[in-house]
Amino acid sequence: MLTGRDLTDAPEKIQEVAGWCIKCGIKNVIFHINTDNLDDPDNYLPFLREISSFAKLTLTYGDKTEVSGNGVEVYIVIGMSGRDEIVRCVRKMAEDGINPDDVDEKMIESYLTFNYEPDLVIKTGGSYLTDFLIWQSVYSELFFSDVNWKQFRKTEFLRALRDYQTRKRRYGR
């Protein structure tokens, strides 16, 4: 989870961290850039698109989604809110005429934009989260790094993975 400022300060870091994930055998990676400033994502897009040279990149910004490349799946989502995703999900179910009595967790999950439940969420530079993947990350393990994104190094990344490995997952139980 990043801010727009993180992207501006260190756009190359996303490529670097995506590479670390791939080398560690992680099969799906998602970067969320929390920003209301979507006026000019074009400043970052060419750089972000380079990830498709070594991975399958799904890049979502505004109402656009681009998919390119092959290999490990890397998602980059700019400015999408989890609340907005749930509202769109409910509206789509209503448009499809879904009977309210038929709505259950599996139904909701089938309508979500991101059908992806992260095992680990890493937040750099502070101890607050955004609402991105609010439904999907309910049972995710959280790791808060005091290190800001620009200074985030491989040792801090490996520390997050090691911390995750020592946890006993309870999935809400």
mmCIF file of C-alpha atoms in Angstrom:
data_model
loop_
_atom_site.group_PDB
_atom_site.id
_atom_site.type_symbol
_atom_site.label_atom_id
_atom_site.label_comp_id
_atom_site.label_asym_id
_atom_site.label_seq_id
_atom_site.Cartn_x
_atom_site.Cartn_y
_atom_site.Cartn_z
ATOM 1 C CA MET A 1 0.000 0.000 0.000
ATOM 2 C CA LEU A 2 1.541 3.219 -1.223
ATOM 3 C CA THR A 3 0.620 6.858 -1.453
ATOM 4 C CA GLY A 4 0.778 9.019 -4.556
ATOM 5 C CA ARG A 5 3.730 10.749 -2.909
ATOM 6 C CA ASP A 6 5.545 7.392 -2.588
ATOM 7 C CA LEU A 7 5.098 6.837 -6.312
ATOM 8 C CA THR A 8 6.384 10.328 -7.104
ATOM 9 C CA ASP A 9 9.402 10.012 -4.770
ATOM 10 C CA ALA A 10 10.506 6.530 -5.843
ATOM 11 C CA PRO A 11 8.703 5.183 -8.914
ATOM 12 C CA GLU A 12 11.516 2.694 -9.577
ATOM 13 C CA LYS A 13 10.877 0.992 -6.240
ATOM 14 C CA ILE A 14 7.782 -0.829 -7.557
ATOM 15 C CA GLN A 15 9.879 -2.604 -10.212
ATOM 16 C CA GLU A 16 12.510 -3.438 -7.633
ATOM 17 C CA VAL A 17 10.038 -4.858 -5.078
ATOM 18 C CA ALA A 18 8.172 -6.792 -7.794
ATOM 19 C CA GLY A 19 11.511 -8.377 -8.725
ATOM 20 C CA TRP A 20 12.182 -9.333 -5.093
ATOM 21 C CA CYS A 21 8.764 -10.972 -4.896
ATOM 22 C CA ILE A 22 9.382 -13.006 -8.033
ATOM 23 C CA LYS A 23 12.819 -14.132 -6.819
ATOM 24 C CA CYS A 24 11.224 -15.263 -3.534
ATOM 25 C CA GLY A 25 8.673 -17.374 -5.430
ATOM 26 C CA ILE A 26 5.650 -15.182 -4.729
ATOM 27 C CA LYS A 27 3.109 -15.830 -7.500
ATOM 28 C CA ASN A 28 0.770 -12.806 -7.150
ATOM 29 C CA VAL A 29 1.704 -9.298 -6.105
ATOM 30 C CA ILE A 30 -0.554 -6.275 -5.858
ATOM 31 C CA PHE A 31 0.511 -2.670 -5.342
ATOM 32 C CA HIS A 32 -2.147 -0.166 -4.352
ATOM 33 C CA ILE A 33 -1.389 3.507 -4.816
ATOM 34 C CA ASN A 34 -3.761 5.508 -2.671
ATOM 35 C CA THR A 35 -4.264 8.883 -4.277
ATOM 36 C CA ASP A 36 -7.123 11.132 -5.193
ATOM 37 C CA ASN A 37 -4.893 12.879 -7.689
ATOM 38 C CA LEU A 38 -5.521 10.981 -10.905
ATOM 39 C CA ASP A 39 -5.265 14.055 -13.105
ATOM 40 C CA ASP A 40 -1.982 12.959 -14.653
ATOM 41 C CA PRO A 41 -1.095 9.308 -14.045
ATOM 42 C CA ASP A 42 0.665 9.468 -17.428
ATOM 43 C CA ASN A 43 3.811 10.644 -15.612
ATOM 44 C CA TYR A 44 4.168 7.196 -14.015
ATOM 45 C CA LEU A 45 2.535 4.874 -16.532
ATOM 46 C CA PRO A 46 5.468 4.344 -18.929
ATOM 47 C CA PHE A 47 7.702 3.395 -16.021
ATOM 48 C CA LEU A 48 5.087 1.113 -14.458
ATOM 49 C CA ARG A 49 4.444 -0.577 -17.806
ATOM 50 C CA GLU A 50 8.079 -1.745 -17.867
ATOM 51 C CA ILE A 51 7.138 -4.397 -15.310
ATOM 52 C CA SER A 52 5.501 -6.268 -18.193
ATOM 53 C CA SER A 53 9.022 -7.028 -19.470
ATOM 54 C CA PHE A 54 9.446 -9.569 -16.644
ATOM 55 C CA ALA A 55 5.896 -10.278 -15.368
ATOM 56 C CA LYS A 56 2.244 -10.263 -16.366
ATOM 57 C CA LEU A 57 1.158 -6.738 -15.477
ATOM 58 C CA THR A 58 -2.423 -5.690 -14.832
ATOM 59 C CA LEU A 59 -2.465 -1.916 -14.479
ATOM 60 C CA THR A 60 -5.701 -0.273 -13.315
ATOM 61 C CA TYR A 61 -6.182 3.494 -13.105
ATOM 62 C CA GLY A 62 -9.391 5.461 -13.320
ATOM 63 C CA ASP A 63 -11.797 3.357 -15.384
ATOM 64 C CA LYS A 64 -9.001 1.808 -17.459
ATOM 65 C CA THR A 65 -7.316 -1.573 -17.127
ATOM 66 C CA GLU A 66 -4.332 -2.674 -19.198
ATOM 67 C CA VAL A 67 -2.902 -6.202 -19.250
ATOM 68 C CA SER A 68 0.481 -6.982 -20.773
ATOM 69 C CA GLY A 69 3.425 -9.337 -20.391
ATOM 70 C CA ASN A 70 3.728 -12.916 -19.167
ATOM 71 C CA GLY A 71 4.724 -14.721 -16.004
ATOM 72 C CA VAL A 72 4.065 -13.943 -12.362
ATOM 73 C CA GLU A 73 1.005 -11.734 -11.938
ATOM 74 C CA VAL A 74 1.700 -8.189 -10.765
ATOM 75 C CA TYR A 75 -1.250 -5.879 -10.238
ATOM 76 C CA ILE A 76 -0.874 -2.131 -9.878
ATOM 77 C CA VAL A 77 -4.007 -0.265 -8.886
ATOM 78 C CA ILE A 78 -3.964 3.527 -8.767
ATOM 79 C CA GLY A 79 -6.598 5.338 -6.749
ATOM 80 C CA MET A 80 -9.271 2.669 -6.362
ATOM 81 C CA SER A 81 -11.175 2.512 -3.099
ATOM 82 C CA GLY A 82 -12.412 -0.713 -1.520
ATOM 83 C CA ARG A 83 -15.662 1.017 -0.654
ATOM 84 C CA ASP A 84 -16.119 1.990 -4.301
ATOM 85 C CA GLU A 85 -15.449 -1.608 -5.318
ATOM 86 C CA ILE A 86 -18.153 -2.907 -2.953
ATOM 87 C CA VAL A 87 -20.656 -0.266 -4.116
ATOM 88 C CA ARG A 88 -19.988 -1.254 -7.762
ATOM 89 C CA CYS A 89 -20.407 -4.901 -6.789
ATOM 90 C CA VAL A 90 -23.806 -4.295 -5.152
ATOM 91 C CA ARG A 91 -24.984 -2.139 -8.061
ATOM 92 C CA LYS A 92 -23.996 -4.822 -10.563
ATOM 93 C CA MET A 93 -25.882 -7.470 -8.574
ATOM 94 C CA ALA A 94 -28.954 -5.203 -8.595
ATOM 95 C CA GLU A 95 -28.614 -4.624 -12.361
ATOM 96 C CA ASP A 96 -28.405 -8.392 -12.843
ATOM 97 C CA GLY A 97 -31.632 -8.809 -10.873
ATOM 98 C CA ILE A 98 -30.103 -10.903 -8.103
ATOM 99 C CA ASN A 99 -32.699 -11.781 -5.481
ATOM 100 C CA PRO A 100 -31.529 -10.401 -2.097
ATOM 101 C CA ASP A 101 -32.229 -13.799 -0.523
ATOM 102 C CA ASP A 102 -29.636 -15.326 -2.886
ATOM 103 C CA VAL A 103 -26.851 -12.972 -1.795
ATOM 104 C CA ASP A 104 -24.158 -14.682 0.247
ATOM 105 C CA GLU A 105 -20.377 -14.314 0.617
ATOM 106 C CA LYS A 106 -19.609 -16.369 -2.491
ATOM 107 C CA MET A 107 -22.038 -14.286 -4.557
ATOM 108 C CA ILE A 108 -20.440 -11.033 -3.403
ATOM 109 C CA GLU A 109 -16.953 -12.373 -4.056
ATOM 110 C CA SER A 110 -17.933 -13.356 -7.595
ATOM 111 C CA TYR A 111 -18.850 -9.712 -8.314
ATOM 112 C CA LEU A 112 -15.742 -8.096 -6.825
ATOM 113 C CA THR A 113 -13.260 -6.469 -9.206
ATOM 114 C CA PHE A 114 -10.312 -8.190 -7.534
ATOM 115 C CA ASN A 115 -10.923 -11.839 -6.793
ATOM 116 C CA TYR A 116 -7.716 -12.023 -4.802
ATOM 117 C CA GLU A 117 -7.203 -12.589 -1.057
ATOM 118 C CA PRO A 118 -3.734 -11.439 -0.024
ATOM 119 C CA ASP A 119 -1.909 -13.506 2.577
ATOM 120 C CA LEU A 120 0.249 -10.555 3.631
ATOM 121 C CA VAL A 121 -0.313 -6.796 3.394
ATOM 122 C CA ILE A 122 2.784 -4.626 3.826
ATOM 123 C CA LYS A 123 2.305 -0.953 4.641
ATOM 124 C CA THR A 124 5.393 1.232 4.570
ATOM 125 C CA GLY A 125 5.885 4.505 6.377
ATOM 126 C CA GLY A 126 3.193 4.271 9.025
ATOM 127 C CA SER A 127 0.547 2.287 10.806
ATOM 128 C CA TYR A 128 -2.608 3.191 8.926
ATOM 129 C CA LEU A 129 -4.314 1.288 6.140
ATOM 130 C CA THR A 130 -6.472 2.330 3.254
ATOM 131 C CA ASP A 131 -9.767 0.617 2.498
ATOM 132 C CA PHE A 132 -8.415 -1.060 -0.641
ATOM 133 C CA LEU A 133 -9.316 -4.782 -0.751
ATOM 134 C CA ILE A 134 -11.383 -4.184 2.367
ATOM 135 C CA TRP A 135 -13.427 -7.357 1.766
ATOM 136 C CA GLN A 136 -10.588 -9.498 0.441
ATOM 137 C CA SER A 137 -7.993 -8.659 3.114
ATOM 138 C CA VAL A 138 -10.151 -9.291 6.175
ATOM 139 C CA TYR A 139 -8.033 -12.359 7.096
ATOM 140 C CA SER A 140 -4.722 -11.082 5.722
ATOM 141 C CA GLU A 141 -1.719 -10.738 7.946
ATOM 142 C CA LEU A 142 -0.579 -7.127 8.302
ATOM 143 C CA PHE A 143 2.996 -5.862 8.486
ATOM 144 C CA PHE A 144 3.656 -2.206 9.257
ATOM 145 C CA SER A 145 7.111 -0.911 8.426
ATOM 146 C CA ASP A 146 8.323 2.369 9.909
ATOM 147 C CA VAL A 147 10.581 2.703 6.875
ATOM 148 C CA ASN A 148 9.198 4.985 4.170
ATOM 149 C CA TRP A 149 8.733 3.568 0.676
ATOM 150 C CA LYS A 150 11.730 5.417 -0.768
ATOM 151 C CA GLN A 151 14.032 3.862 1.855
ATOM 152 C CA PHE A 152 12.366 0.422 1.767
ATOM 153 C CA ARG A 153 15.179 -2.096 1.199
ATOM 154 C CA LYS A 154 15.305 -5.794 0.497
ATOM 155 C CA THR A 155 16.248 -6.476 4.133
ATOM 156 C CA GLU A 156 13.001 -4.819 5.281
ATOM 157 C CA PHE A 157 11.063 -6.849 2.702
ATOM 158 C CA LEU A 158 12.677 -10.077 3.917
ATOM 159 C CA ARG A 159 11.917 -9.037 7.505
ATOM 160 C CA ALA A 160 8.226 -8.796 6.575
ATOM 161 C CA LEU A 161 8.321 -12.260 4.967
ATOM 162 C CA ARG A 162 10.142 -13.761 7.962
ATOM 163 C CA ASP A 163 7.615 -12.171 10.327
ATOM 164 C CA TYR A 164 4.782 -13.630 8.227
ATOM 165 C CA GLN A 165 6.349 -17.098 8.325
ATOM 166 C CA THR A 166 6.389 -17.095 12.132
ATOM 167 C CA ARG A 167 2.709 -16.212 12.481
ATOM 168 C CA LYS A 168 -0.029 -18.719 13.129
ATOM 169 C CA ARG A 169 -2.828 -17.938 10.695
ATOM 170 C CA ARG A 170 -6.268 -18.111 12.335
ATOM 171 C CA TYR A 171 -8.460 -16.681 9.545
ATOM 172 C CA GLY A 172 -10.726 -14.885 12.012
ATOM 173 C CA ARG A 173 -11.051 -17.783 14.441
#
